[in-house]
Short mmCIF file of C-alpha atoms and ligand atoms in Angstrom, two decimals:
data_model
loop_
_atom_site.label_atom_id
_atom_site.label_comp_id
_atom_site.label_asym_id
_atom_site.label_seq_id
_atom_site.Cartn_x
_atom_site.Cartn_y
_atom_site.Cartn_z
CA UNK A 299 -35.60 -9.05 -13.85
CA UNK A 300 -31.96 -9.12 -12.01
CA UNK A 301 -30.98 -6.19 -10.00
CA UNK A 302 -28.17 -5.12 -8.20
CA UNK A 303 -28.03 -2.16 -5.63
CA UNK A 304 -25.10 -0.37 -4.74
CA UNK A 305 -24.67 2.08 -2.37
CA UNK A 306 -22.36 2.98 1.03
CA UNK A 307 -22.95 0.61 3.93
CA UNK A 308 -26.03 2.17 5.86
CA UNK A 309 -26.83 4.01 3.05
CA UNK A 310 -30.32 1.84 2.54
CA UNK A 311 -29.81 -1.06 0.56
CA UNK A 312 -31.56 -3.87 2.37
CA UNK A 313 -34.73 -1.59 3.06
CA UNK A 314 -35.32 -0.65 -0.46
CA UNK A 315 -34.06 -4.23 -1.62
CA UNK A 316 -37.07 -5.43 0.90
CA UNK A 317 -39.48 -3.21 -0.58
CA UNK A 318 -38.54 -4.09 -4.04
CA UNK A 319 -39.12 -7.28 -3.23
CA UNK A 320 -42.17 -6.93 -1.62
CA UNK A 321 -43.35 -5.31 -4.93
CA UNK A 322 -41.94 -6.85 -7.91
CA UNK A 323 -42.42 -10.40 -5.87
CA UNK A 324 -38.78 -11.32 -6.32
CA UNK A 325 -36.32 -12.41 -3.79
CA UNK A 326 -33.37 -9.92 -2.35
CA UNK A 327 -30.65 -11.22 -2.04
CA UNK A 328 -27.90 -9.87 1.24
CA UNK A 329 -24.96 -11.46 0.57
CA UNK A 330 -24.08 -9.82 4.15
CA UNK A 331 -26.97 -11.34 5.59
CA UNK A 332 -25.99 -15.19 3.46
CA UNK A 333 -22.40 -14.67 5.03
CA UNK A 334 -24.18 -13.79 9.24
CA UNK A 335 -25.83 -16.87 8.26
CA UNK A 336 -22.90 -18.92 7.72
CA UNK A 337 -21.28 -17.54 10.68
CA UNK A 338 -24.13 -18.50 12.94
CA UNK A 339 -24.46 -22.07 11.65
CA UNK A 340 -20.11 -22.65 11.91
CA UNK A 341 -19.76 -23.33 8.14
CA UNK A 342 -16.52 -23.47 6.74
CA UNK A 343 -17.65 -20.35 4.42
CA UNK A 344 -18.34 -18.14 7.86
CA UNK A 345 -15.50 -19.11 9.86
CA UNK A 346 -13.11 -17.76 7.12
CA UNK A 347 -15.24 -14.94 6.82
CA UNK A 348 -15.90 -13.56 10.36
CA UNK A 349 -12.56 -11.57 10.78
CA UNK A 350 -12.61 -10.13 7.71
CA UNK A 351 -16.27 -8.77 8.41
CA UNK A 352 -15.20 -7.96 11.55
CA UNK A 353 -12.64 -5.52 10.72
CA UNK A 354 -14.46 -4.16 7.99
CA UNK A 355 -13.19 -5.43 4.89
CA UNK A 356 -14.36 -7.14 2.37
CA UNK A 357 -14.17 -11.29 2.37
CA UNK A 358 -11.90 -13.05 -0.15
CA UNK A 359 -14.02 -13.46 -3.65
CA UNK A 360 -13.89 -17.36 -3.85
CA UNK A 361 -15.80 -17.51 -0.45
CA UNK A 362 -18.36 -14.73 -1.45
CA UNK A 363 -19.12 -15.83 -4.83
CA UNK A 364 -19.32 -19.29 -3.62
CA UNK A 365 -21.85 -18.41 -0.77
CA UNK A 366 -23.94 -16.15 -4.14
CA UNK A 367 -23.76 -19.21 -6.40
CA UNK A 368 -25.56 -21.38 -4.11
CA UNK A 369 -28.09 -19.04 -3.57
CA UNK A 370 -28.91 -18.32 -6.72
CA UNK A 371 -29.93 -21.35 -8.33
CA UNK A 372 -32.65 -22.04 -6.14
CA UNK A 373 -36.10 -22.09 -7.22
CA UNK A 374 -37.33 -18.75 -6.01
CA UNK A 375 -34.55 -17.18 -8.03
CA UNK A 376 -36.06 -18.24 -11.35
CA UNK A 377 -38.16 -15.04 -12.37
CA UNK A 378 -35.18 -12.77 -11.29
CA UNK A 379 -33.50 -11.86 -8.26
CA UNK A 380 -32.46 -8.30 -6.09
CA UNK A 381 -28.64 -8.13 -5.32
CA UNK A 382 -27.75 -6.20 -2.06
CA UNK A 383 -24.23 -5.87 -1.33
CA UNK A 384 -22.86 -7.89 -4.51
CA UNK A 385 -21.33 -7.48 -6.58
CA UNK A 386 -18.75 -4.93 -4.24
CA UNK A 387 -15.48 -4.60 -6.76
CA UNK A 388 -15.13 -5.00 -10.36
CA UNK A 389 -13.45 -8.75 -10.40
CA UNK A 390 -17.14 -9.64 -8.87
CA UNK A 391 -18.97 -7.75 -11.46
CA UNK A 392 -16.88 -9.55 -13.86
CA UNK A 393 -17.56 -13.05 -11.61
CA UNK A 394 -21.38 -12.09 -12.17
CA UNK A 395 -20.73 -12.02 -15.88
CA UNK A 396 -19.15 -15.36 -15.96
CA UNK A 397 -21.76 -16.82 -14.39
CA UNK A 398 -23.50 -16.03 -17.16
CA UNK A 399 -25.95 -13.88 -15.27
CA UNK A 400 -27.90 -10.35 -17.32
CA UNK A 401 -28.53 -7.57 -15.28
CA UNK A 402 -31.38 -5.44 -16.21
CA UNK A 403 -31.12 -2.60 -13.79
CA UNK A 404 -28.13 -1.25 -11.14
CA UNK A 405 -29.56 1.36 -8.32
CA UNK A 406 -26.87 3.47 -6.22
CA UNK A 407 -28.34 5.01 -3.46
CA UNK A 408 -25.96 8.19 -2.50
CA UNK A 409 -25.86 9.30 0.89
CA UNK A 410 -22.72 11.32 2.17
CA UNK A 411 -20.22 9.81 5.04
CA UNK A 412 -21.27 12.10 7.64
CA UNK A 413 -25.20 11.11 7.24
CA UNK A 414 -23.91 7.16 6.82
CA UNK A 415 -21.82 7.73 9.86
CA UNK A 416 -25.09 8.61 11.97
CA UNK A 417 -26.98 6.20 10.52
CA UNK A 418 -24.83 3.10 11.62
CA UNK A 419 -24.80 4.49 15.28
CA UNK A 420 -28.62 4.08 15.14
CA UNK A 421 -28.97 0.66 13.17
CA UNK A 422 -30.29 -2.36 14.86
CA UNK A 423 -30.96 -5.38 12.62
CA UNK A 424 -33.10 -8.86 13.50
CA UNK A 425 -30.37 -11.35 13.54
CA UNK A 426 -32.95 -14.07 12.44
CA UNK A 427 -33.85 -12.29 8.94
CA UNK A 428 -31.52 -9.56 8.74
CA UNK A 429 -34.54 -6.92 8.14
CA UNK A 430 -32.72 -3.77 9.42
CA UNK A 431 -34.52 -0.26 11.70
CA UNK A 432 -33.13 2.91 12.94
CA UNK A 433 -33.89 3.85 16.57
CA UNK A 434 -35.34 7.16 15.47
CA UNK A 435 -35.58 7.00 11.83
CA UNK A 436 -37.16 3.93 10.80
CA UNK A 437 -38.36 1.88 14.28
CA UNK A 438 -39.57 -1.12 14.64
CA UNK A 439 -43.53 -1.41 15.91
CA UNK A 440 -42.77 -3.32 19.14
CA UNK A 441 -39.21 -1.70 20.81
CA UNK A 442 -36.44 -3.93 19.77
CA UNK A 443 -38.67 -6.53 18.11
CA UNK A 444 -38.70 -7.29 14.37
CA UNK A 445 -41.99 -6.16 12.52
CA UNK A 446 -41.66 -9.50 9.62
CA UNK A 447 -40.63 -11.96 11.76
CA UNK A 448 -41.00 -10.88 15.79
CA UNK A 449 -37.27 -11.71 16.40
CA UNK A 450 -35.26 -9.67 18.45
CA UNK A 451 -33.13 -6.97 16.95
CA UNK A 452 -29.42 -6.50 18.21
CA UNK A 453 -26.62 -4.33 16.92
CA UNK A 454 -24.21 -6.11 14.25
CA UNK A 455 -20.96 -6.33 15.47
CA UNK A 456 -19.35 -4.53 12.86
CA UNK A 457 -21.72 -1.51 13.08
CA UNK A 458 -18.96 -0.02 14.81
CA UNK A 459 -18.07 3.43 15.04
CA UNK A 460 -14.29 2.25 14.23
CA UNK A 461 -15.40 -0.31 11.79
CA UNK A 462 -17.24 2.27 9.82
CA UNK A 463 -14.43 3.79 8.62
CA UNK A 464 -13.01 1.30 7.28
CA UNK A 465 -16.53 0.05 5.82
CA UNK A 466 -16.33 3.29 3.93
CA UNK A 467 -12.95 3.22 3.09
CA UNK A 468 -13.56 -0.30 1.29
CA UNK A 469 -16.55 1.43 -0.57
CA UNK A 470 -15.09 4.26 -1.78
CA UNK A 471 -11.81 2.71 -3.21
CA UNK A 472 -13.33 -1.17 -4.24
CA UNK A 473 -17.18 -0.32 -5.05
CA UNK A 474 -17.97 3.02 -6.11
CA UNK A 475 -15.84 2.35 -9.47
CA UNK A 476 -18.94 -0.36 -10.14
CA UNK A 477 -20.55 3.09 -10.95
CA UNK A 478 -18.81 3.68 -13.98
CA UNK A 479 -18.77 0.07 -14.75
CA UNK A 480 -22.76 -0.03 -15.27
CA UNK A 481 -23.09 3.29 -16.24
CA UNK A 482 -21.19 2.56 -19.43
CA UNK A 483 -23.31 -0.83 -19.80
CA UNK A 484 -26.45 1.83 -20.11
CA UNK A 485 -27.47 0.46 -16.42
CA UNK A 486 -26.68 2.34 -13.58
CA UNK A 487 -29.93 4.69 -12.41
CA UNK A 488 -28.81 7.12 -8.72
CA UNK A 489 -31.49 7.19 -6.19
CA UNK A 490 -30.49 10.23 -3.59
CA UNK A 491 -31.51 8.94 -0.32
CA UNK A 492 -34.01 10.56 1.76
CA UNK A 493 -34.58 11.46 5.43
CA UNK A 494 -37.80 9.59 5.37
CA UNK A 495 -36.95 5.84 3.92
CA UNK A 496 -40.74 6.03 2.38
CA UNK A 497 -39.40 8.86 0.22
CA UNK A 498 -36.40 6.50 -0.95
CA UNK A 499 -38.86 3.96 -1.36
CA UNK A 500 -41.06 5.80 -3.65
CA UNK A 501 -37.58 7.41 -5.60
CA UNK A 502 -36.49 3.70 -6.40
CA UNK A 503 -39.85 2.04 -7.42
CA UNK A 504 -40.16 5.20 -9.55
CA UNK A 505 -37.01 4.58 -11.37
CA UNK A 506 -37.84 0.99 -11.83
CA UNK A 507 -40.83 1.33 -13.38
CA UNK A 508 -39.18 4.15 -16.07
P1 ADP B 121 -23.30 -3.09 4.79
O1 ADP B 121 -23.78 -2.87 3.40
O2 ADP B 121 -24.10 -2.38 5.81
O3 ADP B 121 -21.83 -2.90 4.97
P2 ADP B 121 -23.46 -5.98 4.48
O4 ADP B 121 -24.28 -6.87 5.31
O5 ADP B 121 -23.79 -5.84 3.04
O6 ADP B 121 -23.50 -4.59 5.20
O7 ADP B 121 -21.93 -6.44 4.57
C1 ADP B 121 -21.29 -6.68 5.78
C2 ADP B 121 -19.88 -7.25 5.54
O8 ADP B 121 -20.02 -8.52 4.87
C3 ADP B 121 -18.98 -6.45 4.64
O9 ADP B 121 -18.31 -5.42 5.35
C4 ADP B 121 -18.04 -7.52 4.12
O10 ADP B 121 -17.06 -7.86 5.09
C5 ADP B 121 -18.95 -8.71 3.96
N1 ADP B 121 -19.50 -8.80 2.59
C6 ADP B 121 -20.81 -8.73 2.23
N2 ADP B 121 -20.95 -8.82 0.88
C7 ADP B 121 -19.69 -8.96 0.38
C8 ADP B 121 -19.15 -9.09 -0.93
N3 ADP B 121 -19.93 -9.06 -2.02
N4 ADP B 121 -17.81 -9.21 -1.05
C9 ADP B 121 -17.01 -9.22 0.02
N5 ADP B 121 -17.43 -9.09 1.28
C10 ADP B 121 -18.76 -8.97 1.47
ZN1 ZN B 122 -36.85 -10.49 11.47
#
């Protein structure tokens, strides 16, 4: 079973990719988190990609789809795979394709600006496996330590209030066509996020299992 989950930055993707993967037993794949990775390790792939993250916008396709590629022919991606945060624009839905890659299932998870905008301000995320809290609505066990791993959490730097709105901007205009794009392939299932992630939680396994 392949996946992909679309939705707003903020708006929830990694947590319910986490949980999906927690209960289907398949791995989810950030390619936000793949990219941080890069960046902290000096690869060629996340020096060309920092400033672009930086300022919000979305890194060139070659590197991205490059960085995906790699990822997913290892061996835990055999049985099928969760995609958070790609494909984010059309030419990488259509990079997907070539691939050769089937995609069962496409979950948007809505949540308006104002709510995203809120969110981000709150967001801390373990830099060591990218699992991602809110200080009020989702905290971790242990203040500022990560519940999976016992890392410390830290604020990305592009969870921004400036870098927001251009993290929006990018959404609106380069990812929320993907909407159409699956909903015409007979794919695309909305999830309306909750105030309690547990309710989005139980919204999205719900639609999987229909
Ligand atoms: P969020 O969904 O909260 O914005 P991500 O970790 O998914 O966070 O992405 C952070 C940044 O990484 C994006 O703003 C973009 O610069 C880069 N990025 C991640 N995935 C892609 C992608 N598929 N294509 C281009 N850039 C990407
Ligand atoms: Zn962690």
């Amino acid at each position: 079973m392949n996946l992909i989950l679309l939705g707003a930055p903020g708006a929830g993707k990694g947590t319910q990719a986490d949980a999906i993967r927690d209960a289907f037993s398949i791995p989810a794949i950030s390619t936000g988190n793949l990219l941080r990775e890069d960046i902290k390790l000096g690869t060629p792939a996340g020096l060309k990609a920092k400033d672009y993250m930086d300022a919000g916008q979305l890194v060139p396709d070659d590197i991205v789809v490059d960085v995906l590629k790699e990822r997913i022919v290892q061996d835990d991606c055999k049985k099928g795979f969760i995609l958070d945060g790609f494909p984010r624009s059309i030419p990488q839905a259509e990079a997907l394709e070539k691939m050769g890659v089937n995609i069962d299932k496409v979950i948007s998870i809505e949540v308006d600006d104002d709510e995203i905008i809120r969110r981000i301000a709150g967001r801390r995320t373990c830099s060591a496996c990218g699992a991602s809290y809110h200080v009020t609505d989702n905290p971790p066990k242990h203040e500022n330590i990560c519940d999976r791993c016992g890392s410390r959490l830290t604020v990305r730097d592009d969870d921004t209030v400036e870098t927001i709105k251009s993290r929006l901007e990018v959404y609106h205009k380069q990812t929320e066509p993907l909407k159409s794009f699956y909903e015409s392939e007979g794919k695309l299932i909305i999830v309306f996020g909750q105030k309690d992630v547990k309710d989005t939680t139980r919204l999205t396994l719900k639609a999987l299992e229909g």
